[in-house]
XYZ file of C-alpha atoms in Angstrom:
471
model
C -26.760 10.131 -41.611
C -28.121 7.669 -39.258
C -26.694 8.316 -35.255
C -25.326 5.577 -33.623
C -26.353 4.192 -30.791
C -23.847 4.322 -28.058
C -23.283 1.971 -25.002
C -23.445 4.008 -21.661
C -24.192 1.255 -19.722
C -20.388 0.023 -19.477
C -19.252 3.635 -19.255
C -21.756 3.805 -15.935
C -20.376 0.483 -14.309
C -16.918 1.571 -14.717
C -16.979 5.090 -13.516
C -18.610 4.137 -10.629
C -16.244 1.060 -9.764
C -13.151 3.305 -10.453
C -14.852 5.533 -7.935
C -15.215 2.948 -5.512
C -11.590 1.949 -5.353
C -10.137 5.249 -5.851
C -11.847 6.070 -2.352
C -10.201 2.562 -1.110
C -6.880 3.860 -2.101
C -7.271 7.127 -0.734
C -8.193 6.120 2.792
C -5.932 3.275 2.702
C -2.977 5.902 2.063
C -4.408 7.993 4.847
C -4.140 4.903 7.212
C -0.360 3.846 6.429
C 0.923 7.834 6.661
C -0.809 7.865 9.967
C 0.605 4.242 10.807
C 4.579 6.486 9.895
C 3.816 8.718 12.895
C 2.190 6.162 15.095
C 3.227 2.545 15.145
C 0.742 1.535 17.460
C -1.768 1.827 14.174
C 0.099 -1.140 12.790
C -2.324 -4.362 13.596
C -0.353 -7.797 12.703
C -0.535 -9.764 10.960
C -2.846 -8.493 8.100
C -3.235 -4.563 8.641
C 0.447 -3.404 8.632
C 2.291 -0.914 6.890
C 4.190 -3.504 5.188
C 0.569 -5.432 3.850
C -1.618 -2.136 3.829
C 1.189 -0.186 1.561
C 0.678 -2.613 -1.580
C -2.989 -2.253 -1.230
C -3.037 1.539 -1.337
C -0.315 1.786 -4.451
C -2.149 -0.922 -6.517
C -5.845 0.134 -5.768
C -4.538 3.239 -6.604
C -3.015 2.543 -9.872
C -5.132 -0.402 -10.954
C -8.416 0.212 -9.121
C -8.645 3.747 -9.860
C -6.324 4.308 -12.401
C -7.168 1.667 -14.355
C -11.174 1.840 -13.695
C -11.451 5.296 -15.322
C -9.486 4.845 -18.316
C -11.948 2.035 -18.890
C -14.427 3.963 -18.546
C -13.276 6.868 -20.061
C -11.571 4.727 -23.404
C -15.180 3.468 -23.769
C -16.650 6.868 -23.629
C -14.085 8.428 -26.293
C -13.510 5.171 -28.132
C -17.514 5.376 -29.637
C -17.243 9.161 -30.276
C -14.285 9.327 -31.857
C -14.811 6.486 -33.904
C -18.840 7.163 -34.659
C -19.615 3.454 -33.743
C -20.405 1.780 -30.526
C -18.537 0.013 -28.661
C -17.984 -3.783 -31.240
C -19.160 -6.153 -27.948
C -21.028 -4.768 -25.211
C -21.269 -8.323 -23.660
C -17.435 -8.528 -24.103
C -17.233 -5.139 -21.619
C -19.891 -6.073 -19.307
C -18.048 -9.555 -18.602
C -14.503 -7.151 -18.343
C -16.403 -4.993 -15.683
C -16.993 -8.198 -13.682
C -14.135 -9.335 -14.196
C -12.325 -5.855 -13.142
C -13.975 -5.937 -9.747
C -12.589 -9.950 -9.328
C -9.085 -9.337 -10.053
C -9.068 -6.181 -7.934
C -10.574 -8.065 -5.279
C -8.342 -11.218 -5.812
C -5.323 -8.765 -5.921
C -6.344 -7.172 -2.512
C -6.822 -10.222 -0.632
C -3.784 -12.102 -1.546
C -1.458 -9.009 -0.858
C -3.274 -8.578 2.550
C -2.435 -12.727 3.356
C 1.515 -11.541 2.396
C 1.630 -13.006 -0.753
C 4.156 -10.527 -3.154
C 6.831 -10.636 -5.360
C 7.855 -7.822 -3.692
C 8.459 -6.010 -6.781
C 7.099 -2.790 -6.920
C 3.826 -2.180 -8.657
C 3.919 -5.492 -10.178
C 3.568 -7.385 -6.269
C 0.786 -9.968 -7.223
C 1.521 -13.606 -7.457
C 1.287 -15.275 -10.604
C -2.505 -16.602 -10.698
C -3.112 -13.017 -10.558
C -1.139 -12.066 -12.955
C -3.058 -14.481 -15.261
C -6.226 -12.939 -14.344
C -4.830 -9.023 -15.171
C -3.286 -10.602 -18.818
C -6.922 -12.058 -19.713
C -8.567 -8.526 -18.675
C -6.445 -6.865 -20.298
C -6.666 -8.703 -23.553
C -10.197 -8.461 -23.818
C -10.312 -4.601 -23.014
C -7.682 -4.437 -26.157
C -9.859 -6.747 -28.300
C -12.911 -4.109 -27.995
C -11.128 -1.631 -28.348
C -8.851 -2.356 -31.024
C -11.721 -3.542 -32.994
C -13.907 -0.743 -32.547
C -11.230 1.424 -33.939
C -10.773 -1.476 -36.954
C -15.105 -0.909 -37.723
C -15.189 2.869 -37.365
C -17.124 5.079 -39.372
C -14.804 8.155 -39.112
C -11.417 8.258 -40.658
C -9.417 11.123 -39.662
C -7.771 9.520 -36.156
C -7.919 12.212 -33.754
C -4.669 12.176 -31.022
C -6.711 10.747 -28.417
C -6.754 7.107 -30.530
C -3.332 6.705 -30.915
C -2.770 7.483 -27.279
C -5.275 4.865 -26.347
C -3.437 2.416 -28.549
C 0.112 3.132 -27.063
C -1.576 2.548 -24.233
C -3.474 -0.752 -24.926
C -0.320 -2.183 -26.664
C 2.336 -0.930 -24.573
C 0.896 -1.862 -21.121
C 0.268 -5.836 -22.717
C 3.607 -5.786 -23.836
C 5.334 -4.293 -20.188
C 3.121 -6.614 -18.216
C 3.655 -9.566 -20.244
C 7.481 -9.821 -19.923
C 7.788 -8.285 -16.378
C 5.495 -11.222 -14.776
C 7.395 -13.591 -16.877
C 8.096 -16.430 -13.447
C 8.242 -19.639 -13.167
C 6.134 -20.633 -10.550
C 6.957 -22.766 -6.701
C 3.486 -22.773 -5.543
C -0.278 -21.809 -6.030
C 0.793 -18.272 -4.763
C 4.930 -18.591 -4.733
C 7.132 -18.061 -8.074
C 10.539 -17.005 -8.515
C 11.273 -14.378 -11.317
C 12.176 -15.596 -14.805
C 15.500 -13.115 -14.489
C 18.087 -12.940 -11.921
C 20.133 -10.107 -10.576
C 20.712 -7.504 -12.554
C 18.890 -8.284 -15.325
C 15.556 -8.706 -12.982
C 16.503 -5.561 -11.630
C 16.784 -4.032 -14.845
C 14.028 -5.565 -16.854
C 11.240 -4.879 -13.334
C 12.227 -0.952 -13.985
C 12.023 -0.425 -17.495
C 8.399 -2.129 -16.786
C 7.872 0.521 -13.719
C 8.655 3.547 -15.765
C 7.088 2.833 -18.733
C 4.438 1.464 -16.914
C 4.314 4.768 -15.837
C 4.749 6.084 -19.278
C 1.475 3.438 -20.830
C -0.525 3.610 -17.703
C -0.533 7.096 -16.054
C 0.742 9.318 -19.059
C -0.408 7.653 -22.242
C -4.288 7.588 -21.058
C -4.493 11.325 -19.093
C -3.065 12.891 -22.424
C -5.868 10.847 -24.316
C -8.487 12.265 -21.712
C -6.985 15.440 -21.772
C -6.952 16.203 -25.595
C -10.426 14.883 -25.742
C -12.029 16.818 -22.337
C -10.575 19.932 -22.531
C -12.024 20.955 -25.707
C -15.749 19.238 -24.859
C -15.448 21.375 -21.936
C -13.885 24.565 -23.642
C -15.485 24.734 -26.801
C -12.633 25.370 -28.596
C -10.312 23.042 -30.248
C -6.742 21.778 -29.378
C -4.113 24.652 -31.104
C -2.372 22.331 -33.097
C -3.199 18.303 -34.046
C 0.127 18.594 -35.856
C 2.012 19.512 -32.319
C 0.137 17.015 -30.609
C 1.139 14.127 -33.013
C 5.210 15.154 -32.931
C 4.635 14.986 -29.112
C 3.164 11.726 -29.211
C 5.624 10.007 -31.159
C 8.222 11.804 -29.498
C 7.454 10.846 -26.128
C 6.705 7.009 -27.709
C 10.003 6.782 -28.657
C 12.258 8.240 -25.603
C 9.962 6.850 -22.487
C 11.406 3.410 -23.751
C 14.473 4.063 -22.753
C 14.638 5.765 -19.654
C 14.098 2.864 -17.109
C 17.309 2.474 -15.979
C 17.848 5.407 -14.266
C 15.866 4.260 -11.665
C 18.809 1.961 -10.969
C 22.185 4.628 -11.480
C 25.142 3.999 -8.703
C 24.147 -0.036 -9.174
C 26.064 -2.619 -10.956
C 23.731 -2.288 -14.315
C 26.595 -1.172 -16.822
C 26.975 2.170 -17.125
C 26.316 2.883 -20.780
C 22.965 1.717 -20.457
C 22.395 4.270 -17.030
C 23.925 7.182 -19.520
C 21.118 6.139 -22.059
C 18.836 6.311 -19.642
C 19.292 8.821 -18.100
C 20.111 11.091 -21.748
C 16.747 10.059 -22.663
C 14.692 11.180 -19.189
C 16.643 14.778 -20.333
C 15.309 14.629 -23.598
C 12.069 13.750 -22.593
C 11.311 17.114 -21.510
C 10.773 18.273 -24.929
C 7.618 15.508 -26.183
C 5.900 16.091 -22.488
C 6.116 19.820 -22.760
C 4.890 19.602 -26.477
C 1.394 18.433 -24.569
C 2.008 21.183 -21.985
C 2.296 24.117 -24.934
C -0.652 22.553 -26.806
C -2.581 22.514 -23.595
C -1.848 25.819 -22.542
C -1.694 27.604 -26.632
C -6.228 25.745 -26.645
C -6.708 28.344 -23.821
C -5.817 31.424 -26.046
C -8.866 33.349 -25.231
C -9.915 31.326 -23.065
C -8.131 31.964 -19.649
C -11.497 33.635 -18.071
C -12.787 29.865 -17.870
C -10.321 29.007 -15.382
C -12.697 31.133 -13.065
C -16.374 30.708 -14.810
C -15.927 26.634 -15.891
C -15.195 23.808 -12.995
C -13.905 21.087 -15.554
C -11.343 23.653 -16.975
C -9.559 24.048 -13.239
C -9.035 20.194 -12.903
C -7.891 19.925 -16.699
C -5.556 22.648 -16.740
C -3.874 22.460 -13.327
C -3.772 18.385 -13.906
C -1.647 19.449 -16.873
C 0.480 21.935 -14.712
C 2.029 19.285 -12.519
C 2.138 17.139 -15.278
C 4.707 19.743 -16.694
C 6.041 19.736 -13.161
C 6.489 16.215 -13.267
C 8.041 16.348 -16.088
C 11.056 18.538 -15.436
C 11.446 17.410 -11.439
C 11.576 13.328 -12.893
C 14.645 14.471 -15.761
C 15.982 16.298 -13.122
C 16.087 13.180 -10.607
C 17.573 11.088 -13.428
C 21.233 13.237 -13.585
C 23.511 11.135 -11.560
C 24.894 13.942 -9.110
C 21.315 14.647 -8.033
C 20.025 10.706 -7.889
C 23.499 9.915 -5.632
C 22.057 12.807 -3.564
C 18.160 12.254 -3.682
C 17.448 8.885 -3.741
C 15.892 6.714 -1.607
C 14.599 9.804 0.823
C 11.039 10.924 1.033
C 12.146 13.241 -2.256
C 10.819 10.522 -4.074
C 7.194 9.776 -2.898
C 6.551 13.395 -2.915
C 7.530 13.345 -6.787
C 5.267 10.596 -7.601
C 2.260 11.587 -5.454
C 2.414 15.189 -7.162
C 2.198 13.413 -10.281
C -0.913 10.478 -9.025
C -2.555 13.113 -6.533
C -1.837 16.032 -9.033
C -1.823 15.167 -12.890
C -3.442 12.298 -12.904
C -6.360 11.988 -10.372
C -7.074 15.365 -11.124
C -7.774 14.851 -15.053
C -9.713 11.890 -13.708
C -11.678 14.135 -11.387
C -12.547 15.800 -14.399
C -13.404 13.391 -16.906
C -15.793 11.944 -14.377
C -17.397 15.191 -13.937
C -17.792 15.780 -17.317
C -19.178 11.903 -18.123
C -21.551 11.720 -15.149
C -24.019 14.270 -16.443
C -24.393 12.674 -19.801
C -24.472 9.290 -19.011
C -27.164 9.800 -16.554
C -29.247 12.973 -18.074
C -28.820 15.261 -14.892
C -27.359 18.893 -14.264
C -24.284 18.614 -12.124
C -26.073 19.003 -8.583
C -23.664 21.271 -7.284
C -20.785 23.377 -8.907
C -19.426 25.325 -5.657
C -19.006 21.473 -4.090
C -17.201 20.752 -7.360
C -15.157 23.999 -6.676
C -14.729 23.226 -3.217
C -13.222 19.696 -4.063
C -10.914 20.859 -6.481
C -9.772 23.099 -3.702
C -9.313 20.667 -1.065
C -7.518 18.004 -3.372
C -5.107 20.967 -4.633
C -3.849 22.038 -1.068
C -4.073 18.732 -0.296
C -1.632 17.493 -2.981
C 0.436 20.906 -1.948
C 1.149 20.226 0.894
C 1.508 16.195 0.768
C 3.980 16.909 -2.033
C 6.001 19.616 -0.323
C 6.476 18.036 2.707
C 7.837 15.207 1.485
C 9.829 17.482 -0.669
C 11.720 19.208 1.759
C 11.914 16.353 3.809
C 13.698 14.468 1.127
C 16.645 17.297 1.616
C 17.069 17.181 5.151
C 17.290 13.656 5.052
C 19.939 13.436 2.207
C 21.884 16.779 4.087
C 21.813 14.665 7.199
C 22.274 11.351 5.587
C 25.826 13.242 4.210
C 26.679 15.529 7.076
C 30.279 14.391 7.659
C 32.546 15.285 10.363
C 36.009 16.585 10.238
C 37.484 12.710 11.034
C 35.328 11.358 8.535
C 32.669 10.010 10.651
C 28.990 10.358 10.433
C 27.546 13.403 11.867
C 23.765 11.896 12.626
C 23.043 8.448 13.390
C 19.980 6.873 10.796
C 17.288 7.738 14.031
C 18.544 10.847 14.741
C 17.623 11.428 11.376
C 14.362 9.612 11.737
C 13.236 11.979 14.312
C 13.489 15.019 12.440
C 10.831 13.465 9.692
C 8.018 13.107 12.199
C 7.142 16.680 11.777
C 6.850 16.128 7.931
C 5.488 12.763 8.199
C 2.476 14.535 10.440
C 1.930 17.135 7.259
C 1.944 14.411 4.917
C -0.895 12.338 6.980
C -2.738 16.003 7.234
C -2.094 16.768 3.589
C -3.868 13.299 2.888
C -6.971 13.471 5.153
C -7.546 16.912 3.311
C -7.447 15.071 -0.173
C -9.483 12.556 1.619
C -12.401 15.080 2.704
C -12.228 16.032 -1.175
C -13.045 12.860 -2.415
C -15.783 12.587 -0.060
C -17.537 15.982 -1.547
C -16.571 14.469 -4.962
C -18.979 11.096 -4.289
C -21.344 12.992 -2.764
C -21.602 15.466 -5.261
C -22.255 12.714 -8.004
C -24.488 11.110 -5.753
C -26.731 13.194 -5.352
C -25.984 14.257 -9.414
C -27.593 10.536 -9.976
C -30.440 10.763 -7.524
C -31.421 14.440 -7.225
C -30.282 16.497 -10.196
C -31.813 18.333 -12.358
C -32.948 16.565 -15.901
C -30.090 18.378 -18.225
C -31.211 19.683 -21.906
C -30.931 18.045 -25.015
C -27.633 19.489 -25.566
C -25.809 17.135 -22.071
C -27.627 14.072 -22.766
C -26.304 10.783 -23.643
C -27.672 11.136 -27.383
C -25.735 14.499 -27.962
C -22.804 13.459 -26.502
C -20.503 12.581 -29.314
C -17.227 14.057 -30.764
């Protein structure tokens, strides 16, 4: 049988653009926690907490986030379908026109312009610019499914698709506006209904964007880096479907104690429960492919970031459920509980499978030996205690704030003013800025490490090169 030729070029451009604004992101993130603990960082009007913040959640999410499953869809889209990719001129345009609407994105936010609603905040020419990029990346990918040579669909493809079509469909009716000015518009919805329609986009964006595409990655990598195969494809598609279904519904409890009706916070927040089961069906699976395998948690680099990626995944996904239960969201919410949830899950599940998809693509896109595995070890490390301690900071400073945000005194009244309460985060807010510039000094080893992969590695055997490389 003939052996296709496969496009690495786009996989190359992307992984190393991803890389790019990951680092943005990260040191961005390292500015505003330091900016918490020292206001004097704050530089109006442009570098503030209030214009820097924006940047560091949407290079995080769309520069990074969005640059590797580009470049990782790519990657798995040609393998799994034993074709390449249907228009390599199509992807090449995509990657330039990645880098312009990240670009775009970053200097409008940094000029103030927002809709101020969280993780969608660009205006609506950008907007415009994210629905056309998007819409090609579907078309390619879509179609290269539509002209493939294999038929059995492995899991990975039908994450990709939930992906592809759930994120166009989230996006599309979330930026619905109607617009005032070149960079002004006013929401499409009002009140409640913007309020409710902006957070089932948020979660599930969470759901299509930072769950959908790591499982993907994760049932592909783990066993190309094992050499074993997943336990059970038949687990893996209940899971899928499973988790398709419920994540729909389970926006709304992002909004419980508001004046969104109550039977549709009860559905939301029944379905966050029940969404336990689908995202630890991916755990099980995960865990079940190491059978036998548990020794390469200590011989095997990629296997670290895979399987402790999944761990707070699981995490994630009993701490978020948990969050949703009314009792605990009237106590929890809006204190640093909830960054620490979502960074475990960002710093944690996701960036780490990235981390390790990258790893795994760099050698066989360029033909060279990993140039050093103890600096890979060493960055999995730092990004772990990192995470640890970013997470658990905020963590426990998410209680003391709610315990002093309830304390009551015997006549009713308050027992802490809000800045008495301030005061006692600086402490924490010091151990997340710490926690950061350790995941920051990770990174670094990370881009050096591939650096010098590119430029100084060894030339890998037949058996890592490009040629080999398929699934």
């Amino acid at each position: 049988m003939e052996k296709p030729s496969y496009n690495t070029d786009i996989v190359r451009g992307f992984v190393n653009w991803s890389i790019i604004w990951g680092l943005v992101a990260v040191l961005v993130g390292v500015i505003v926690s330091l900016q918490m603990v020292n206001p004097d960082l704050n530089f109006p009007p442009y570098l503030t907490f209030g214009r820097l913040r924006p940047i560091h959640t949407n290079a995080g999410i769309y520069g990074w986030g969005v640059g590797f499953i580009f470049a990782t869809f790519f990657y798995m889209a040609q393998r799994l379908c034993k074709t390449p990719i249907w228009s390599p001129k199509l992807a090449k345009f995509q990657l330039w026109f990645f880098n312009a609407t990240i670009i775009a994105s970053a200097v409008t936010l940094l000029m103030g312009f927002t809709t101020s609603k969280e993780y969608h905040e660009m205006e609506w020419p950008i907007d415009l610019m994210i629905i056309v990029l998007w819409v090609m990346f579907a078309i390619n990918i879509i179609m290269t499914i539509i002209k493939r040579r294999e038929e059995q669909m492995y899991i990975s493809l039908w994450y990709m698709m939930a992906a592809i079509i759930g994120i166009a469909v989230l996006f599309v009716v979330n930026s619905a506006a109607v617009p005032a000015a070149l960079f002004k518009s006013y929401s499409a919805y009002a009140g409640t209904n913007d309020a409710n329609v902006h957070w089932w986009f948020g979660h599930n964006a969470v759901a299509m964007a930072l769950t959908a595409p790591p499982l993907a990655m994760f049932y592909y990598f783990l066993p190309k880096s094992t050499g074993v195969p997943i336990y059970s494809h038949r687990l893996s598609i209940i899971s899928f479907w499973s988790l398709i279904f419920m994540y729909l519904w389970t926006g709304a409890h992002h909004l419980l104690w508001t004046p969104v009706p109550d039977w549709v916070q009860t559905l939301a927040m029944a379905f966050s429960v029940m969404l336990i089961a689908p995202s630890w069906g991916s755990v099980i699976n995960g865990y079940l492919s190491m059978n036998g395998q548990w020794h390469q948690m200590r011989d095997n680099y990629l296997v670290k970031f895979l399987i402790l990626g999944l761990t707070f995944y699981g995490l994630q996904t009993l701490q978020g459920p948990m969050q949703s239960i009314r009792t605990f969201s009237a106590f929890i919410h809006y204190t640093d509980w909830v960054p620490g949830h979502i960074h475990m899950g960002t710093m944690g599940w996701v960036s780490m499978i990235g981390f390790a998809c990258i790893y795994y693509l760099v050698p066989r896109i360029y033909g060279n030996e990993i140039f050093s595995i103890p600096l890979a070890n060493l960055h999995f490390w730092l990004i772990l205690i990192g995470q640890l301690i970013w997470s658990i900071s905020m963590w426990v400073a998410g209680v003391l704030q709610a315990g002093m945000w309830n304390a009551m005194n015997p006549d009713g009244s308050l027992t802490y003013t809000f800045m008495e309460t301030m005061v006692e985060m600086y402490p924490y807010w010091w151990a997340r800025a710490i926690g950061g510039l350790i995941y920051l000094i990770g990174v670094l080893i990370f881009i050096y490490n591939l650096y010098m992969t590119v430029q100084k590695g060894k030339k890998s055997s037949s058996t890592l090169t490009e040629a080999e490389g398929r699934a």
